[in-house]
PDB file of C-alpha atoms in Angstrom:
ATOM      1  CA  UNK A   1      18.709  11.140  22.291  1.00  0.00           C
ATOM      2  CA  UNK A   2      18.302  10.868  26.338  1.00  0.00           C
ATOM      3  CA  UNK A   3      14.808  10.001  27.080  1.00  0.00           C
ATOM      4  CA  UNK A   4      13.853  13.204  29.418  1.00  0.00           C
ATOM      5  CA  UNK A   5      15.371  15.839  26.573  1.00  0.00           C
ATOM      6  CA  UNK A   6      13.000  14.027  24.087  1.00  0.00           C
ATOM      7  CA  UNK A   7       9.716  14.351  26.395  1.00  0.00           C
ATOM      8  CA  UNK A   8      11.221  17.900  26.961  1.00  0.00           C
ATOM      9  CA  UNK A   9      11.017  18.553  23.208  1.00  0.00           C
ATOM     10  CA  UNK A  10       8.624  16.601  21.335  1.00  0.00           C
ATOM     11  CA  UNK A  11       6.012  15.154  24.042  1.00  0.00           C
ATOM     12  CA  UNK A  12       4.611  17.983  26.220  1.00  0.00           C
ATOM     13  CA  UNK A  13       1.807  18.930  24.386  1.00  0.00           C
ATOM     14  CA  UNK A  14       0.668  15.855  23.627  1.00  0.00           C
ATOM     15  CA  UNK A  15      -1.952  14.036  25.959  1.00  0.00           C
ATOM     16  CA  UNK A  16      -1.522  11.162  27.661  1.00  0.00           C
ATOM     17  CA  UNK A  17      -3.063   8.649  25.460  1.00  0.00           C
ATOM     18  CA  UNK A  18      -1.350  10.520  22.564  1.00  0.00           C
ATOM     19  CA  UNK A  19       1.751   9.874  24.961  1.00  0.00           C
ATOM     20  CA  UNK A  20       1.180   6.435  25.027  1.00  0.00           C
ATOM     21  CA  UNK A  21       0.739   5.835  21.491  1.00  0.00           C
ATOM     22  CA  UNK A  22       4.050   7.491  20.903  1.00  0.00           C
ATOM     23  CA  UNK A  23       5.894   5.001  23.006  1.00  0.00           C
ATOM     24  CA  UNK A  24       4.161   1.920  22.112  1.00  0.00           C
ATOM     25  CA  UNK A  25       6.836   0.628  20.070  1.00  0.00           C
ATOM     26  CA  UNK A  26       6.944  -3.331  20.263  1.00  0.00           C
ATOM     27  CA  UNK A  27       4.189  -5.411  19.034  1.00  0.00           C
ATOM     28  CA  UNK A  28       1.003  -4.509  17.059  1.00  0.00           C
ATOM     29  CA  UNK A  29      -0.763  -1.039  17.743  1.00  0.00           C
ATOM     30  CA  UNK A  30      -3.543   0.351  16.874  1.00  0.00           C
ATOM     31  CA  UNK A  31      -4.502   4.125  17.046  1.00  0.00           C
ATOM     32  CA  UNK A  32      -8.186   4.962  16.208  1.00  0.00           C
ATOM     33  CA  UNK A  33      -9.623   8.568  16.648  1.00  0.00           C
ATOM     34  CA  UNK A  34     -11.583  10.810  15.042  1.00  0.00           C
ATOM     35  CA  UNK A  35     -10.381  12.718  11.985  1.00  0.00           C
ATOM     36  CA  UNK A  36      -8.179  16.289  13.289  1.00  0.00           C
ATOM     37  CA  UNK A  37      -7.078  14.453  16.169  1.00  0.00           C
ATOM     38  CA  UNK A  38      -3.656  14.584  15.969  1.00  0.00           C
ATOM     39  CA  UNK A  39      -3.087  11.027  14.258  1.00  0.00           C
ATOM     40  CA  UNK A  40      -0.663  12.008  12.102  1.00  0.00           C
ATOM     41  CA  UNK A  41       1.359  14.249  14.348  1.00  0.00           C
ATOM     42  CA  UNK A  42       1.561  11.106  16.612  1.00  0.00           C
ATOM     43  CA  UNK A  43       2.425   9.250  14.044  1.00  0.00           C
ATOM     44  CA  UNK A  44       5.419  11.057  13.342  1.00  0.00           C
ATOM     45  CA  UNK A  45       6.286  11.830  16.505  1.00  0.00           C
ATOM     46  CA  UNK A  46       6.280   8.079  16.725  1.00  0.00           C
ATOM     47  CA  UNK A  47       8.792   7.862  14.772  1.00  0.00           C
ATOM     48  CA  UNK A  48      10.944  10.163  16.158  1.00  0.00           C
ATOM     49  CA  UNK A  49      10.804   7.724  19.488  1.00  0.00           C
ATOM     50  CA  UNK A  50      11.349   4.860  17.409  1.00  0.00           C
ATOM     51  CA  UNK A  51      14.809   6.489  16.040  1.00  0.00           C
ATOM     52  CA  UNK A  52      15.791   8.745  18.558  1.00  0.00           C
ATOM     53  CA  UNK A  53      15.295   7.489  22.408  1.00  0.00           C
ATOM     54  CA  UNK A  54      14.725   3.117  21.300  1.00  0.00           C
ATOM     55  CA  UNK A  55      17.512   3.592  18.895  1.00  0.00           C
ATOM     56  CA  UNK A  56      15.508   1.821  15.708  1.00  0.00           C
ATOM     57  CA  UNK A  57      17.577   2.556  12.135  1.00  0.00           C
ATOM     58  CA  UNK A  58      15.598   4.467  10.528  1.00  0.00           C
ATOM     59  CA  UNK A  59      16.239   1.839   7.508  1.00  0.00           C
ATOM     60  CA  UNK A  60      14.751  -0.919   9.640  1.00  0.00           C
ATOM     61  CA  UNK A  61      10.929   1.442   9.470  1.00  0.00           C
ATOM     62  CA  UNK A  62       8.637   1.579   6.160  1.00  0.00           C
ATOM     63  CA  UNK A  63       5.637   3.788   6.376  1.00  0.00           C
ATOM     64  CA  UNK A  64       2.952   3.355   4.413  1.00  0.00           C
ATOM     65  CA  UNK A  65       0.360   5.874   3.680  1.00  0.00           C
ATOM     66  CA  UNK A  66      -2.296   6.176   1.345  1.00  0.00           C
ATOM     67  CA  UNK A  67      -1.211   8.806  -1.496  1.00  0.00           C
ATOM     68  CA  UNK A  68       2.022  10.115  -2.617  1.00  0.00           C
ATOM     69  CA  UNK A  69       0.986  13.583  -1.954  1.00  0.00           C
ATOM     70  CA  UNK A  70       0.644  12.126   1.916  1.00  0.00           C
ATOM     71  CA  UNK A  71       4.010  10.314   1.490  1.00  0.00           C
ATOM     72  CA  UNK A  72       5.399  13.733   0.811  1.00  0.00           C
ATOM     73  CA  UNK A  73       3.762  15.935   3.317  1.00  0.00           C
ATOM     74  CA  UNK A  74       4.718  12.928   5.979  1.00  0.00           C
ATOM     75  CA  UNK A  75       8.703  13.171   5.474  1.00  0.00           C
ATOM     76  CA  UNK A  76       8.764  17.309   4.962  1.00  0.00           C
ATOM     77  CA  UNK A  77       6.280  17.252   8.688  1.00  0.00           C
ATOM     78  CA  UNK A  78       9.128  14.447  10.207  1.00  0.00           C
ATOM     79  CA  UNK A  79      12.038  16.919   8.180  1.00  0.00           C
ATOM     80  CA  UNK A  80      11.308  19.701  10.362  1.00  0.00           C
ATOM     81  CA  UNK A  81      10.775  18.387  13.444  1.00  0.00           C
ATOM     82  CA  UNK A  82      13.961  16.089  13.856  1.00  0.00           C
ATOM     83  CA  UNK A  83      15.709  17.267  10.785  1.00  0.00           C
ATOM     84  CA  UNK A  84      16.335  16.165   7.416  1.00  0.00           C
ATOM     85  CA  UNK A  85      18.977  13.742   7.441  1.00  0.00           C
ATOM     86  CA  UNK A  86      17.339  11.442   9.324  1.00  0.00           C
ATOM     87  CA  UNK A  87      14.197  12.298   7.264  1.00  0.00           C
ATOM     88  CA  UNK A  88      15.942  10.886   4.162  1.00  0.00           C
ATOM     89  CA  UNK A  89      17.358   7.723   5.976  1.00  0.00           C
ATOM     90  CA  UNK A  90      13.315   6.590   6.268  1.00  0.00           C
ATOM     91  CA  UNK A  91      11.274   5.261   3.507  1.00  0.00           C
ATOM     92  CA  UNK A  92       7.733   6.936   3.451  1.00  0.00           C
ATOM     93  CA  UNK A  93       5.509   4.832   0.328  1.00  0.00           C
ATOM     94  CA  UNK A  94       1.963   4.420  -0.848  1.00  0.00           C
ATOM     95  CA  UNK A  95       1.134   0.761  -1.133  1.00  0.00           C
ATOM     96  CA  UNK A  96       1.322   0.999  -4.598  1.00  0.00           C
ATOM     97  CA  UNK A  97       4.942   1.813  -4.053  1.00  0.00           C
ATOM     98  CA  UNK A  98       5.568  -0.441  -2.046  1.00  0.00           C
ATOM     99  CA  UNK A  99       3.959  -3.349  -4.374  1.00  0.00           C
ATOM    100  CA  UNK A 100       6.343  -1.727  -7.156  1.00  0.00           C
ATOM    101  CA  UNK A 101       9.209  -2.851  -5.249  1.00  0.00           C
ATOM    102  CA  UNK A 102       8.174  -6.309  -4.535  1.00  0.00           C
ATOM    103  CA  UNK A 103       7.774  -6.847  -8.158  1.00  0.00           C
ATOM    104  CA  UNK A 104      11.171  -4.968  -9.319  1.00  0.00           C
ATOM    105  CA  UNK A 105      12.690  -7.713  -6.129  1.00  0.00           C
ATOM    106  CA  UNK A 106      11.154 -10.809  -8.161  1.00  0.00           C
ATOM    107  CA  UNK A 107      12.446  -9.620 -11.518  1.00  0.00           C
ATOM    108  CA  UNK A 108      16.002  -9.462 -10.183  1.00  0.00           C
ATOM    109  CA  UNK A 109      15.744 -12.169  -8.278  1.00  0.00           C
ATOM    110  CA  UNK A 110      13.878 -14.310 -10.862  1.00  0.00           C
ATOM    111  CA  UNK A 111      15.479 -13.356 -14.565  1.00  0.00           C
ATOM    112  CA  UNK A 112      11.677 -12.677 -15.175  1.00  0.00           C
ATOM    113  CA  UNK A 113      10.623  -8.913 -17.164  1.00  0.00           C
ATOM    114  CA  UNK A 114       7.435  -7.734 -15.244  1.00  0.00           C
ATOM    115  CA  UNK A 115       4.435  -6.436 -17.360  1.00  0.00           C
ATOM    116  CA  UNK A 116       4.260  -2.758 -18.459  1.00  0.00           C
ATOM    117  CA  UNK A 117       2.526  -0.644 -15.956  1.00  0.00           C
ATOM    118  CA  UNK A 118      -0.548   1.555 -17.311  1.00  0.00           C
ATOM    119  CA  UNK A 119       0.006   4.741 -15.246  1.00  0.00           C
ATOM    120  CA  UNK A 120      -3.700   6.645 -16.869  1.00  0.00           C
ATOM    121  CA  UNK A 121      -7.031   5.554 -18.302  1.00  0.00           C
ATOM    122  CA  UNK A 122      -6.416   7.185 -21.505  1.00  0.00           C
ATOM    123  CA  UNK A 123      -4.688   3.171 -22.107  1.00  0.00           C
ATOM    124  CA  UNK A 124      -7.386   1.574 -20.424  1.00  0.00           C
ATOM    125  CA  UNK A 125     -10.444   3.462 -21.765  1.00  0.00           C
ATOM    126  CA  UNK A 126      -9.750   2.262 -25.507  1.00  0.00           C
ATOM    127  CA  UNK A 127      -9.634  -0.867 -24.471  1.00  0.00           C
ATOM    128  CA  UNK A 128     -12.957  -0.983 -22.367  1.00  0.00           C
ATOM    129  CA  UNK A 129     -14.432   0.395 -25.011  1.00  0.00           C
ATOM    130  CA  UNK A 130     -13.886  -2.406 -26.841  1.00  0.00           C
ATOM    131  CA  UNK A 131     -15.265  -4.248 -24.298  1.00  0.00           C
ATOM    132  CA  UNK A 132     -17.893  -2.531 -23.847  1.00  0.00           C
ATOM    133  CA  UNK A 133     -19.670  -0.056 -26.505  1.00  0.00           C
ATOM    134  CA  UNK A 134     -21.766   1.941 -23.807  1.00  0.00           C
ATOM    135  CA  UNK A 135     -19.398   4.821 -23.430  1.00  0.00           C
ATOM    136  CA  UNK A 136     -21.720   6.264 -20.265  1.00  0.00           C
ATOM    137  CA  UNK A 137     -20.864   2.851 -18.428  1.00  0.00           C
ATOM    138  CA  UNK A 138     -17.594   2.293 -18.762  1.00  0.00           C
ATOM    139  CA  UNK A 139     -16.689   4.120 -15.852  1.00  0.00           C
ATOM    140  CA  UNK A 140     -18.932   1.547 -13.811  1.00  0.00           C
ATOM    141  CA  UNK A 141     -16.878  -1.254 -15.790  1.00  0.00           C
ATOM    142  CA  UNK A 142     -13.791   0.279 -14.078  1.00  0.00           C
ATOM    143  CA  UNK A 143     -15.297   0.696 -10.678  1.00  0.00           C
ATOM    144  CA  UNK A 144     -16.708  -2.997 -11.445  1.00  0.00           C
ATOM    145  CA  UNK A 145     -12.782  -4.110 -12.411  1.00  0.00           C
ATOM    146  CA  UNK A 146     -11.355  -2.440  -9.676  1.00  0.00           C
ATOM    147  CA  UNK A 147     -13.512  -3.899  -6.268  1.00  0.00           C
ATOM    148  CA  UNK A 148     -13.290  -7.537  -8.122  1.00  0.00           C
ATOM    149  CA  UNK A 149      -9.162  -6.809  -7.534  1.00  0.00           C
ATOM    150  CA  UNK A 150      -9.021  -5.083  -4.446  1.00  0.00           C
ATOM    151  CA  UNK A 151     -11.235  -7.906  -3.408  1.00  0.00           C
ATOM    152  CA  UNK A 152      -9.134 -10.793  -4.168  1.00  0.00           C
ATOM    153  CA  UNK A 153     -12.629 -12.842  -5.818  1.00  0.00           C
ATOM    154  CA  UNK A 154     -11.155 -15.351  -7.356  1.00  0.00           C
ATOM    155  CA  UNK A 155     -12.522 -16.765 -10.740  1.00  0.00           C
ATOM    156  CA  UNK A 156     -15.274 -18.648  -9.858  1.00  0.00           C
ATOM    157  CA  UNK A 157     -16.465 -16.342  -7.062  1.00  0.00           C
ATOM    158  CA  UNK A 158     -17.326 -14.304 -10.145  1.00  0.00           C
ATOM    159  CA  UNK A 159     -20.422 -14.985 -11.231  1.00  0.00           C
ATOM    160  CA  UNK A 160     -22.077 -15.311  -8.143  1.00  0.00           C
ATOM    161  CA  UNK A 161     -21.594 -11.457  -7.988  1.00  0.00           C
ATOM    162  CA  UNK A 162     -24.377  -8.981  -7.831  1.00  0.00           C
ATOM    163  CA  UNK A 163     -24.562  -5.922 -10.477  1.00  0.00           C
ATOM    164  CA  UNK A 164     -25.811  -3.891 -13.534  1.00  0.00           C
ATOM    165  CA  UNK A 165     -23.793  -4.637 -15.583  1.00  0.00           C
ATOM    166  CA  UNK A 166     -24.456  -7.751 -17.940  1.00  0.00           C
ATOM    167  CA  UNK A 167     -21.910 -10.230 -18.374  1.00  0.00           C
ATOM    168  CA  UNK A 168     -19.653  -8.517 -15.928  1.00  0.00           C
ATOM    169  CA  UNK A 169     -17.733 -11.915 -15.687  1.00  0.00           C
ATOM    170  CA  UNK A 170     -17.080 -12.288 -19.572  1.00  0.00           C
ATOM    171  CA  UNK A 171     -15.681  -8.421 -19.794  1.00  0.00           C
ATOM    172  CA  UNK A 172     -13.608  -8.823 -16.725  1.00  0.00           C
ATOM    173  CA  UNK A 173     -12.278 -12.114 -18.334  1.00  0.00           C
ATOM    174  CA  UNK A 174     -11.610 -10.184 -21.693  1.00  0.00           C
ATOM    175  CA  UNK A 175     -10.006  -6.919 -19.927  1.00  0.00           C
ATOM    176  CA  UNK A 176      -7.583  -9.414 -17.924  1.00  0.00           C
ATOM    177  CA  UNK A 177      -6.600 -11.347 -20.984  1.00  0.00           C
ATOM    178  CA  UNK A 178      -5.962  -8.556 -23.094  1.00  0.00           C
ATOM    179  CA  UNK A 179      -3.846  -7.205 -20.688  1.00  0.00           C
ATOM    180  CA  UNK A 180      -1.966 -10.057 -20.555  1.00  0.00           C
ATOM    181  CA  UNK A 181      -1.402 -10.246 -23.968  1.00  0.00           C
ATOM    182  CA  UNK A 182       0.265  -6.650 -24.440  1.00  0.00           C
ATOM    183  CA  UNK A 183       1.819  -7.891 -21.161  1.00  0.00           C
ATOM    184  CA  UNK A 184       0.313  -5.115 -19.357  1.00  0.00           C
ATOM    185  CA  UNK A 185      -1.117  -4.464 -15.820  1.00  0.00           C
ATOM    186  CA  UNK A 186      -2.923  -1.776 -14.176  1.00  0.00           C
ATOM    187  CA  UNK A 187      -2.711  -0.010 -10.894  1.00  0.00           C
ATOM    188  CA  UNK A 188      -5.102  -3.220  -9.622  1.00  0.00           C
ATOM    189  CA  UNK A 189      -3.214  -5.892 -10.681  1.00  0.00           C
ATOM    190  CA  UNK A 190       0.045  -4.527  -9.215  1.00  0.00           C
ATOM    191  CA  UNK A 191      -1.416  -5.100  -5.949  1.00  0.00           C
ATOM    192  CA  UNK A 192      -2.812  -8.601  -6.830  1.00  0.00           C
ATOM    193  CA  UNK A 193       0.911  -9.445  -8.242  1.00  0.00           C
ATOM    194  CA  UNK A 194       2.743  -8.247  -5.683  1.00  0.00           C
ATOM    195  CA  UNK A 195       0.482  -9.887  -3.124  1.00  0.00           C
ATOM    196  CA  UNK A 196       0.617 -13.611  -5.205  1.00  0.00           C
ATOM    197  CA  UNK A 197       4.599 -13.012  -5.391  1.00  0.00           C
ATOM    198  CA  UNK A 198       4.214 -12.484  -1.415  1.00  0.00           C
ATOM    199  CA  UNK A 199       2.604 -15.725  -1.246  1.00  0.00           C
ATOM    200  CA  UNK A 200       4.375 -17.781  -3.481  1.00  0.00           C
ATOM    201  CA  UNK A 201       7.944 -16.831  -3.700  1.00  0.00           C
ATOM    202  CA  UNK A 202       9.121 -16.878   0.459  1.00  0.00           C
ATOM    203  CA  UNK A 203      12.202 -15.686  -0.653  1.00  0.00           C
ATOM    204  CA  UNK A 204      10.939 -12.121  -1.781  1.00  0.00           C
ATOM    205  CA  UNK A 205       9.068 -11.879   1.268  1.00  0.00           C
ATOM    206  CA  UNK A 206      12.021 -13.200   3.216  1.00  0.00           C
ATOM    207  CA  UNK A 207      14.782 -10.172   2.545  1.00  0.00           C
ATOM    208  CA  UNK A 208      11.577  -7.516   2.942  1.00  0.00           C
ATOM    209  CA  UNK A 209      11.187  -9.194   6.669  1.00  0.00           C
ATOM    210  CA  UNK A 210      14.642  -8.603   6.769  1.00  0.00           C
ATOM    211  CA  UNK A 211      14.892  -5.478   6.188  1.00  0.00           C
ATOM    212  CA  UNK A 212      12.284  -3.651   7.848  1.00  0.00           C
ATOM    213  CA  UNK A 213      10.919  -4.707  11.131  1.00  0.00           C
ATOM    214  CA  UNK A 214       8.562  -2.256  11.666  1.00  0.00           C
ATOM    215  CA  UNK A 215       5.721  -1.071   9.776  1.00  0.00           C
ATOM    216  CA  UNK A 216       3.688   1.399  10.011  1.00  0.00           C
ATOM    217  CA  UNK A 217       0.458   2.238   8.575  1.00  0.00           C
ATOM    218  CA  UNK A 218      -1.307   5.654   7.969  1.00  0.00           C
ATOM    219  CA  UNK A 219      -4.936   5.834   7.449  1.00  0.00           C
ATOM    220  CA  UNK A 220      -5.193   1.891   7.470  1.00  0.00           C
ATOM    221  CA  UNK A 221      -8.641   1.521   7.803  1.00  0.00           C
ATOM    222  CA  UNK A 222      -9.002   2.831   3.923  1.00  0.00           C
ATOM    223  CA  UNK A 223      -7.227  -0.223   2.687  1.00  0.00           C
ATOM    224  CA  UNK A 224      -8.567  -2.659   0.893  1.00  0.00           C
ATOM    225  CA  UNK A 225      -8.553  -6.019   0.902  1.00  0.00           C
ATOM    226  CA  UNK A 226      -5.380  -6.305  -1.668  1.00  0.00           C
ATOM    227  CA  UNK A 227      -3.850  -3.814   0.572  1.00  0.00           C
ATOM    228  CA  UNK A 228      -4.594  -5.493   3.874  1.00  0.00           C
ATOM    229  CA  UNK A 229      -3.332  -8.463   2.789  1.00  0.00           C
ATOM    230  CA  UNK A 230      -0.143  -7.155   1.897  1.00  0.00           C
ATOM    231  CA  UNK A 231       0.865  -5.292   4.869  1.00  0.00           C
ATOM    232  CA  UNK A 232      -0.175  -8.386   6.905  1.00  0.00           C
ATOM    233  CA  UNK A 233       1.945 -10.902   4.881  1.00  0.00           C
ATOM    234  CA  UNK A 234       4.860  -8.766   5.341  1.00  0.00           C
ATOM    235  CA  UNK A 235       4.581  -7.798   8.823  1.00  0.00           C
ATOM    236  CA  UNK A 236       3.406 -11.257  10.314  1.00  0.00           C
ATOM    237  CA  UNK A 237       6.235 -12.199  11.786  1.00  0.00           C
TER     238      UNK A 237
END
């Protein structure tokens, strides 16, 4: 599409800063704005600009957002602006969705069987209850385990944690041991495993970088350390 036609159709309603963000394609770009100011609109318009004006293949762009509902909303909004055919060629995924694809590719490339993903708390609660008998604080224990994994804490760092949960390091290690024995992983493990693969299996990271030349991250301020590291490793080149 000619740039002048695109400007008339899609940029007329944007202010100067929003237009600058849409047209900033090469190199790292950070968009900072308050809630309700149109960040998602700018991101969607930028995707249209990249594909329609810059001629970037939609398949070369990976857009990451926080929830499945958000990915569906973004795809629908993009389709409404630029058509369903083009929207179908773009990838909108959650960070866990990206992690799942990293693990799947690793499994195919190296002939490994990945741990089974635990998809709801009804499976983890009995396991946690066997380790921690106080039902009223199981939620706190689950939150602490999530924190440990999302902060990428090494085993040696567990004993330095300040927490109200007695014997948290031992409980955490017991939980991980039980998961490993059952050949299962929770959603936080999925992220940690994906990061471990990207760091330890260069062929997997190279395959993702070869396919995706552009990474767009919605609500990036909400990423945890492990999520941010996955994105950073993928986009570092």
